Amino acid sequence: MSSDSKLSGDKATVHKVTVHEVAKYAGVSISSVSRALSDHPHVSNALRTRVRSAALSLGYRPDFLAHSLRSGTTYSVGFVVGTISNPIMADISASLGNVLADHDYAMMLLSSQNKPELETTYLRFLAHRQVSGLVISTAADGATQAAELIHGLGIPTVMLDRQRPPGSHVSAVQSDHRSGMQAAVAHLLSRGHRRIALIGGQEFFDPARERLAGFHTAMQEADIAIDPELVRCMGMSKTVGYTETRSLLASSNPPTALIAGGNLILAGVLQALQELKVAVGRDLALVGCDDTELTRLYSPPITVIARDLALMGETTAWLLLETIANRAGRTVVLPTQLIIRDSSS
Amino acid sequence: MSSDSKLSGDKATVHKVTVHEVAKYAGVSISSVSRALSDHPHVSNALRTRVRSAALSLGYRPDFLAHSLRSGTTYSVGFVVGTISNPIMADISASLGNVLADHDYAMMLLSSQNKPELETTYLRFLAHRQVSGLVISTAADGATQAAELIHGLGIPTVMLDRQRPPGSHVSAVQSDHRSGMQAAVAHLLSRGHRRIALIGGQEFFDPARERLAGFHTAMQEADIAIDPELVRCMGMSKTVGYTETRSLLASSNPPTALIAGGNLILAGVLQALQELKVAVGRDLALVGCDDTELTRLYSPPITVIARDLALMGETTAWLLLETIANRAGRTVVLPTQLIIRDSSS
DNA sequence: GAAAATCCAGGAATCGTTTCCAGAATTGAA
DNA sequence: TTCAATTCTGGAAACGATTCCTGGATTTTC
């Protein structure tokens, strides 16, 4: 079955087996072949088995493109991501792609580089290819623009780590950043810290807003006034992490603990701390978001607000398949978990 | 042009504009429309402009699936990768995908989890979808198996960081691991190290073999005998890095410098060193392979044999497009560069 | 000025399926 | 036994493009 035809590799004259040949071989009509193979009702057992065996012995597989054209379903989904170089997205993408492949879906990956205009370009690109579904973690600023486009396209979609926009064909997978942040703050408070700084994304960005809310709640619950100087919600980037860390530590009354509200921010924070010769864990307690190779292997290992990224990818896949089938969008919120390591002791 | 039809999102009754409508609108035949739009010769200027403007004002775009079916080209390429969670692959994938998208190609990403059987499954999966091209970094053990399959499929392919197997439709992008390793060894020797250990992959794995060769060459050139106890080519995994590091450092005559021949290995090495309380850079000089966030941010920053991963992705894309066009496979070797940091001073 | 060459546009076949429609065969009920 | 209901099957029309083939309109050439 595998290497029946000359595997020349240069001529590649495999003579595709078509439904026509199967029909002739089995002595039936084309339409009967199609029906027999796709489990239609009203097909006699005799005919079904005859066609089945004919197809098998000829090695027939329906042409993918012809099938797509006729049926209108491409069995492929588009994944628009800020950048796959972000280890979070890489982990999610891995499990997402695997579950999809298990269901015979192909995943087309496109990196928008967090540029809203590239995002819409790619969404149209994917729409033109008639993908059966979309997964997207929209850029921080182009959120409404993308949401409108997705709404207009009418393609079943899962928003990744974003709020669910209106539209019955769009779902969302979110993380419980708020609780995670509350746990992190509570942990630092229990270690005696009172001056806790937070570097995060801007408030219009869903995950950043949730984290900030959790921060406020936890501090209020402990009855501790927040020094506004210590809260720096400027953007989800390495640059922000770097700049704000230097600024915070240069102050006359620096924080004793720092929470980096995003893995990109953490990278900037670490670089700044290294340059300033600040010993992580001794001079400054540090908590990051999302568990990566870096946080696990760093010396000392870094406490993080983690989430199960593989689970997140799988959930996204399942939710997308569900939304494709039902066209009834919904939101799924996954838990976060505080992993305490040496950086905050 | 953008939002002309009701963007209900729930009904999505966009009434596709077909070549038929354009023909009727322009008052010409269907075949003329197709020719006028695809720049065929033998089409009068008058007709061309008429059709063009008709298509424009109707907002016509050729149906992707119909085009694919008829022409046989899908404008999509498959990328089979061990795991996208490997930051190297993530970086390569990002630029690869972007260049491909610039040329209207979609990239289908599949993670084989380094299992040869999944690899072949995915290759067949992609072949069934009639991808125009393939990019693959085969698993260490299933190399020949995959090479044979690729040869048989006859699909233009670029092997990533692997040797080019025979077949006029297959190319390869490689890195000059050998020179990189020579430079690393020379660097350590110049720092006074004589007992240099190497943990790497098995010899049947192309990059590992090249690195080992570079290691031998550099030591021979310096006229230093290699202690076979210090060379551990056991596999490209975190586990190997961890186990071999512990074994090396438990020896009665431990190395003063260690080269981790792969980024996964490095992860294991770092974990072992952390557990053993060995200070990187002071107690043991350390050199890794491939520059990642981890090596840049680690404290102290880690010396690495680096390569331009973005360039590698772009080169892969260009080479694939070339191979699709020419069907004349060739090999491109990209340089490596030693980046000296505090871990080896 | 006529024959040959060339340019242009339309009709129809094709790519390989799925599905509608209608007719034949079978079954069931009266 | 007959008529209606049902089950099954084949022919042909989609899906939406590209391309071959052919004939008419131009142009070239002697």
Coordinates of C-alpha atoms in Angstrom, one line a residue, chain B:
Chain B
M1 CA -15.0 47.8 -0.4
S2 CA -14.4 46.4 3.0
S3 CA -17.8 46.3 4.7
D4 CA -20.2 46.5 1.8
S5 CA -22.4 43.5 2.7
K6 CA -24.3 43.3 6.0
L7 CA -21.7 42.3 8.5
S8 CA -24.1 40.4 10.6
G9 CA -21.7 37.7 11.6
D10 CA -24.6 35.4 12.3
K11 CA -26.1 35.0 8.9
A12 CA -22.9 35.6 6.9
T13 CA -24.8 35.7 3.6
V14 CA -22.1 37.4 1.6
H15 CA -23.1 36.0 -1.8
K16 CA -19.7 35.2 -3.3
V17 CA -18.9 37.1 -6.5
T18 CA -17.9 34.5 -9.1
V19 CA -16.2 34.8 -12.4
H20 CA -19.6 34.3 -13.9
E21 CA -20.9 37.5 -12.6
V22 CA -17.9 39.4 -13.6
A23 CA -18.4 38.1 -17.1
K24 CA -22.0 39.1 -17.2
Y25 CA -21.3 42.5 -15.8
A26 CA -18.5 43.1 -18.3
G27 CA -20.5 41.6 -21.1
V28 CA -17.8 39.1 -22.1
S29 CA -17.3 35.4 -21.8
I30 CA -16.1 33.5 -18.7
S31 CA -12.8 32.5 -20.3
S32 CA -12.0 36.0 -21.3
V33 CA -12.4 37.1 -17.7
S34 CA -10.0 34.4 -16.5
R35 CA -7.5 35.3 -19.1
A36 CA -7.7 39.1 -18.6
L37 CA -7.2 38.7 -14.9
S38 CA -4.3 36.3 -15.0
D39 CA -2.3 38.3 -17.6
H40 CA -2.5 35.8 -20.4
P41 CA -1.0 36.8 -23.8
H42 CA -3.4 37.4 -26.6
V43 CA -5.9 39.6 -24.8
S44 CA -6.7 43.0 -26.1
N45 CA -6.2 46.1 -24.0
A46 CA -9.8 47.1 -24.3
L47 CA -11.0 43.8 -22.9
R48 CA -8.4 43.7 -20.2
T49 CA -9.3 47.1 -18.8
R50 CA -13.0 46.4 -19.1
V51 CA -12.7 43.1 -17.2
R52 CA -10.4 44.7 -14.6
S53 CA -12.7 47.4 -13.8
A54 CA -15.7 45.1 -13.7
A55 CA -13.8 42.8 -11.2
L56 CA -12.8 45.8 -9.2
S57 CA -16.3 47.3 -8.9
L58 CA -17.8 43.9 -8.0
G59 CA -15.1 43.2 -5.5
Y60 CA -14.2 39.9 -7.2
R61 CA -11.5 37.7 -5.9
P62 CA -11.0 34.2 -7.4
D63 CA -12.2 31.5 -5.1
F64 CA -9.2 30.0 -3.5
L65 CA -10.4 26.4 -3.4
A66 CA -11.5 26.3 -7.0
H67 CA -8.3 27.8 -8.1
S68 CA -6.3 25.2 -6.1
L69 CA -8.3 22.3 -7.5
R70 CA -7.9 23.4 -11.1
S71 CA -4.3 24.5 -11.0
G72 CA -3.1 21.9 -8.5
T73 CA -1.2 24.4 -6.5
T74 CA -2.2 25.1 -2.9
Y75 CA 0.1 27.9 -2.0
S76 CA 0.7 26.3 1.3
V77 CA 3.7 24.6 2.9
G78 CA 4.0 22.2 5.8
F79 CA 6.5 22.6 8.6
V80 CA 7.2 19.5 10.6
V81 CA 9.1 20.3 13.7
G82 CA 10.2 18.3 16.7
T83 CA 8.5 20.7 19.0
I84 CA 7.8 24.4 18.6
S85 CA 8.4 24.8 22.3
N86 CA 12.1 24.6 21.5
P87 CA 13.0 28.4 21.3
I88 CA 15.3 27.7 18.4
M89 CA 12.5 26.3 16.3
A90 CA 10.2 29.1 17.5
D91 CA 12.5 31.8 16.2
I92 CA 13.1 30.0 12.9
S93 CA 9.4 29.4 12.5
A94 CA 8.6 33.0 13.1
S95 CA 10.7 34.4 10.3
L96 CA 10.0 31.4 8.0
G97 CA 6.3 32.0 8.3
N98 CA 6.6 35.7 7.8
V99 CA 8.5 35.4 4.5
L100 CA 6.2 32.7 3.3
A101 CA 3.2 34.8 4.1
D102 CA 4.7 37.7 2.2
H103 CA 4.6 35.4 -0.8
D104 CA 1.0 34.4 -0.2
Y105 CA 2.0 31.0 1.2
A106 CA 0.4 29.7 4.4
M107 CA 2.5 27.6 6.8
M108 CA 1.0 24.6 8.4
L109 CA 2.8 23.8 11.6
L110 CA 2.9 20.3 13.0
S111 CA 4.8 19.1 16.0
S112 CA 6.1 15.6 15.7
Q113 CA 7.3 15.5 19.3
N114 CA 10.4 13.9 17.8
K115 CA 8.6 10.7 17.3
P116 CA 9.5 9.2 13.9
E117 CA 6.1 7.6 13.5
L118 CA 4.3 10.9 14.0
E119 CA 6.7 12.4 11.6
T120 CA 5.7 10.1 8.8
T121 CA 2.1 10.4 9.7
Y122 CA 2.3 14.2 9.4
L123 CA 4.2 14.0 6.2
R124 CA 1.5 11.9 4.7
F125 CA -1.1 14.2 6.2
L126 CA 0.5 17.1 4.4
A127 CA 1.0 15.3 1.2
H128 CA -2.7 14.4 1.2
R129 CA -3.4 18.2 1.4
Q130 CA -1.2 18.6 -1.6
V131 CA 1.1 21.2 0.0
S132 CA 3.4 22.9 -2.4
G133 CA 6.4 22.4 -0.2
L134 CA 7.7 21.0 3.0
V135 CA 10.2 22.0 5.7
I136 CA 11.3 19.5 8.2
S137 CA 13.9 19.0 10.9
T138 CA 13.7 15.3 11.2
A139 CA 14.0 13.5 14.5
A140 CA 17.4 12.1 15.4
D141 CA 16.6 8.5 14.9
G142 CA 14.0 8.5 12.1
A143 CA 16.2 10.4 9.7
T144 CA 16.6 7.8 6.9
Q145 CA 13.0 6.7 7.2
A146 CA 11.8 10.3 6.7
A147 CA 14.3 11.0 3.9
E148 CA 12.9 8.0 2.0
L149 CA 9.4 9.1 2.4
I150 CA 10.2 12.6 1.3
H151 CA 12.0 11.3 -1.7
G152 CA 9.0 9.2 -2.6
L153 CA 6.5 12.0 -2.1
G154 CA 8.2 14.1 -4.6
I155 CA 7.2 17.3 -2.9
P156 CA 9.8 20.2 -2.9
T157 CA 11.4 20.1 0.6
V158 CA 14.0 21.9 2.7
M159 CA 15.7 19.9 5.4
L160 CA 16.4 22.1 8.3
D161 CA 19.8 21.6 10.0
R162 CA 20.2 18.2 8.4
Q163 CA 22.2 16.8 5.6
R164 CA 20.6 16.8 2.2
P165 CA 19.4 13.4 1.1
P166 CA 19.4 12.6 -2.6
G167 CA 16.5 13.8 -4.7
S168 CA 16.5 16.8 -7.0
H169 CA 13.5 18.3 -5.2
V170 CA 15.1 18.4 -1.8
S171 CA 17.4 21.1 -0.4
A172 CA 19.0 21.7 2.9
V173 CA 19.8 24.6 5.2
Q174 CA 22.6 23.9 7.6
S175 CA 24.7 25.7 10.2
D176 CA 28.4 25.6 10.4
H177 CA 28.5 23.8 13.7
R178 CA 32.0 22.5 13.1
S179 CA 33.6 26.0 12.9
G180 CA 31.5 27.2 15.8
M181 CA 32.7 24.4 18.0
Q182 CA 36.3 25.0 17.0
A183 CA 36.0 28.6 18.0
A184 CA 34.5 27.7 21.3
V185 CA 37.2 25.2 22.1
A186 CA 39.9 27.7 21.0
H187 CA 38.4 30.3 23.3
L188 CA 38.4 28.0 26.3
L189 CA 42.0 26.9 25.6
S190 CA 43.0 30.5 25.4
R191 CA 41.5 31.0 28.8
G192 CA 43.9 28.3 30.1
H193 CA 41.5 25.4 30.2
R194 CA 42.9 22.0 29.4
R195 CA 40.2 19.6 30.7
I196 CA 37.3 20.6 28.5
A197 CA 34.2 18.4 28.6
L198 CA 31.6 18.1 25.8
I199 CA 28.1 16.8 26.2
G200 CA 26.3 16.3 22.9
G201 CA 24.0 14.2 20.8
Q202 CA 24.8 10.9 19.2
E203 CA 27.1 10.6 16.3
F204 CA 24.4 9.6 13.8
F205 CA 22.7 12.9 14.3
D206 CA 24.1 15.4 11.8
P207 CA 24.6 18.5 14.0
A208 CA 26.0 16.5 16.9
R209 CA 28.5 14.8 14.6
E210 CA 29.7 18.1 13.2
R211 CA 30.2 19.5 16.6
L212 CA 32.1 16.5 17.7
A213 CA 34.3 16.8 14.7
G214 CA 35.0 20.5 15.4
F215 CA 35.9 19.5 19.0
H216 CA 38.4 17.0 17.8
T217 CA 39.9 19.2 15.3
A218 CA 40.4 22.1 17.7
M219 CA 42.0 19.9 20.4
Q220 CA 44.3 18.2 17.8
E221 CA 45.4 21.6 16.5
A222 CA 46.3 22.6 20.0
D223 CA 48.1 19.3 20.5
I224 CA 46.1 18.3 23.5
A225 CA 45.0 14.7 24.0
I226 CA 41.4 14.3 24.6
D227 CA 40.3 12.4 27.7
P228 CA 37.6 10.1 26.4
E229 CA 35.9 10.3 29.8
L230 CA 35.1 14.0 29.1
V231 CA 33.3 13.4 25.8
R232 CA 29.7 12.4 26.4
C233 CA 27.7 12.1 23.1
M234 CA 24.6 10.4 24.5
G235 CA 21.7 12.4 23.0
M236 CA 20.1 15.7 22.5
S237 CA 18.0 16.0 25.6
K238 CA 17.7 17.7 28.9
T239 CA 18.0 14.4 30.7
V240 CA 21.3 13.7 29.1
G241 CA 22.6 17.2 30.0
Y242 CA 21.5 16.6 33.6
T243 CA 22.9 13.1 34.1
E244 CA 26.2 13.6 32.3
T245 CA 26.9 16.8 34.2
R246 CA 26.4 15.1 37.5
S247 CA 28.5 12.2 36.4
L248 CA 31.3 14.5 35.1
L249 CA 31.4 16.6 38.3
A250 CA 31.4 13.5 40.5
S251 CA 34.5 12.2 38.9
S252 CA 37.9 12.3 40.7
N253 CA 39.3 14.5 38.0
P254 CA 36.5 16.8 36.9
P255 CA 36.7 19.1 33.9
T256 CA 37.3 22.8 34.4
A257 CA 35.2 23.8 31.4
L258 CA 32.0 22.3 29.9
I259 CA 30.4 22.7 26.5
A260 CA 26.8 21.9 26.2
G261 CA 26.2 20.8 22.6
G262 CA 22.6 21.8 22.3
N263 CA 20.1 24.1 24.0
L264 CA 18.1 21.2 25.5
I265 CA 21.3 19.8 26.9
L266 CA 22.1 23.2 28.4
A267 CA 18.9 23.2 30.3
G268 CA 19.8 19.9 32.0
V269 CA 23.3 21.1 32.7
L270 CA 22.1 24.3 34.4
Q271 CA 19.7 22.3 36.6
A272 CA 22.5 20.0 37.7
L273 CA 24.9 22.8 38.4
Q274 CA 22.2 24.6 40.4
E275 CA 21.6 21.5 42.5
L276 CA 25.3 21.0 43.0
K277 CA 25.8 24.6 44.0
V278 CA 28.4 25.0 41.3
A279 CA 28.9 28.7 40.5
V280 CA 28.8 29.1 36.7
G281 CA 31.8 31.1 35.5
R282 CA 33.8 30.7 38.8
D283 CA 33.8 27.0 39.6
L284 CA 33.2 25.9 36.0
A285 CA 33.5 27.6 32.6
L286 CA 30.4 27.0 30.6
V287 CA 29.6 27.3 26.9
G288 CA 26.2 26.6 25.3
C289 CA 24.9 26.3 21.8
D290 CA 22.4 28.7 20.4
D291 CA 21.5 32.1 21.8
T292 CA 18.2 32.2 23.7
E293 CA 16.5 34.3 26.2
L294 CA 17.8 32.0 28.8
T295 CA 21.5 32.3 27.9
R296 CA 21.2 36.1 27.6
L297 CA 19.4 36.7 30.9
Y298 CA 21.1 34.0 33.0
S299 CA 23.2 35.3 35.8
P300 CA 26.0 35.3 34.7
P301 CA 25.1 35.5 31.0
I302 CA 26.3 32.4 29.2
T303 CA 28.8 32.2 26.4
V304 CA 27.2 30.5 23.3
I305 CA 28.0 29.3 19.9
A306 CA 25.2 31.2 18.2
R307 CA 23.6 31.5 14.8
D308 CA 21.2 34.0 13.3
L309 CA 17.9 32.1 13.7
A310 CA 15.9 34.8 11.9
L311 CA 18.3 34.5 9.0
M312 CA 18.0 30.8 9.1
G313 CA 14.2 31.0 8.8
E314 CA 14.4 33.5 6.0
T315 CA 17.0 31.4 4.1
T316 CA 14.8 28.4 4.5
A317 CA 11.9 30.2 3.1
W318 CA 13.8 31.5 0.1
L319 CA 15.4 28.2 -0.6
L320 CA 12.0 26.5 -0.4
L321 CA 10.5 28.9 -2.9
E322 CA 13.5 28.4 -5.1
T323 CA 13.2 24.7 -4.9
I324 CA 9.5 24.8 -5.7
A325 CA 10.2 26.9 -8.8
N326 CA 13.3 25.1 -10.0
R327 CA 13.2 21.6 -8.6
A328 CA 16.9 21.8 -8.3
G329 CA 17.8 21.0 -4.8
R330 CA 20.9 22.4 -3.2
T331 CA 22.6 23.0 0.2
V332 CA 23.1 26.3 1.9
V333 CA 25.4 26.5 4.9
L334 CA 25.0 29.5 7.3
P335 CA 27.8 30.7 9.6
T336 CA 27.9 30.4 13.4
Q337 CA 29.4 32.9 15.7
L338 CA 30.9 32.6 19.2
I339 CA 29.4 35.1 21.6
I340 CA 31.6 35.4 24.6
R341 CA 30.0 36.2 27.9
D342 CA 30.8 36.0 31.6
S343 CA 30.2 32.2 32.0
S344 CA 33.5 31.5 30.4
S345 CA 35.8 34.1 31.9

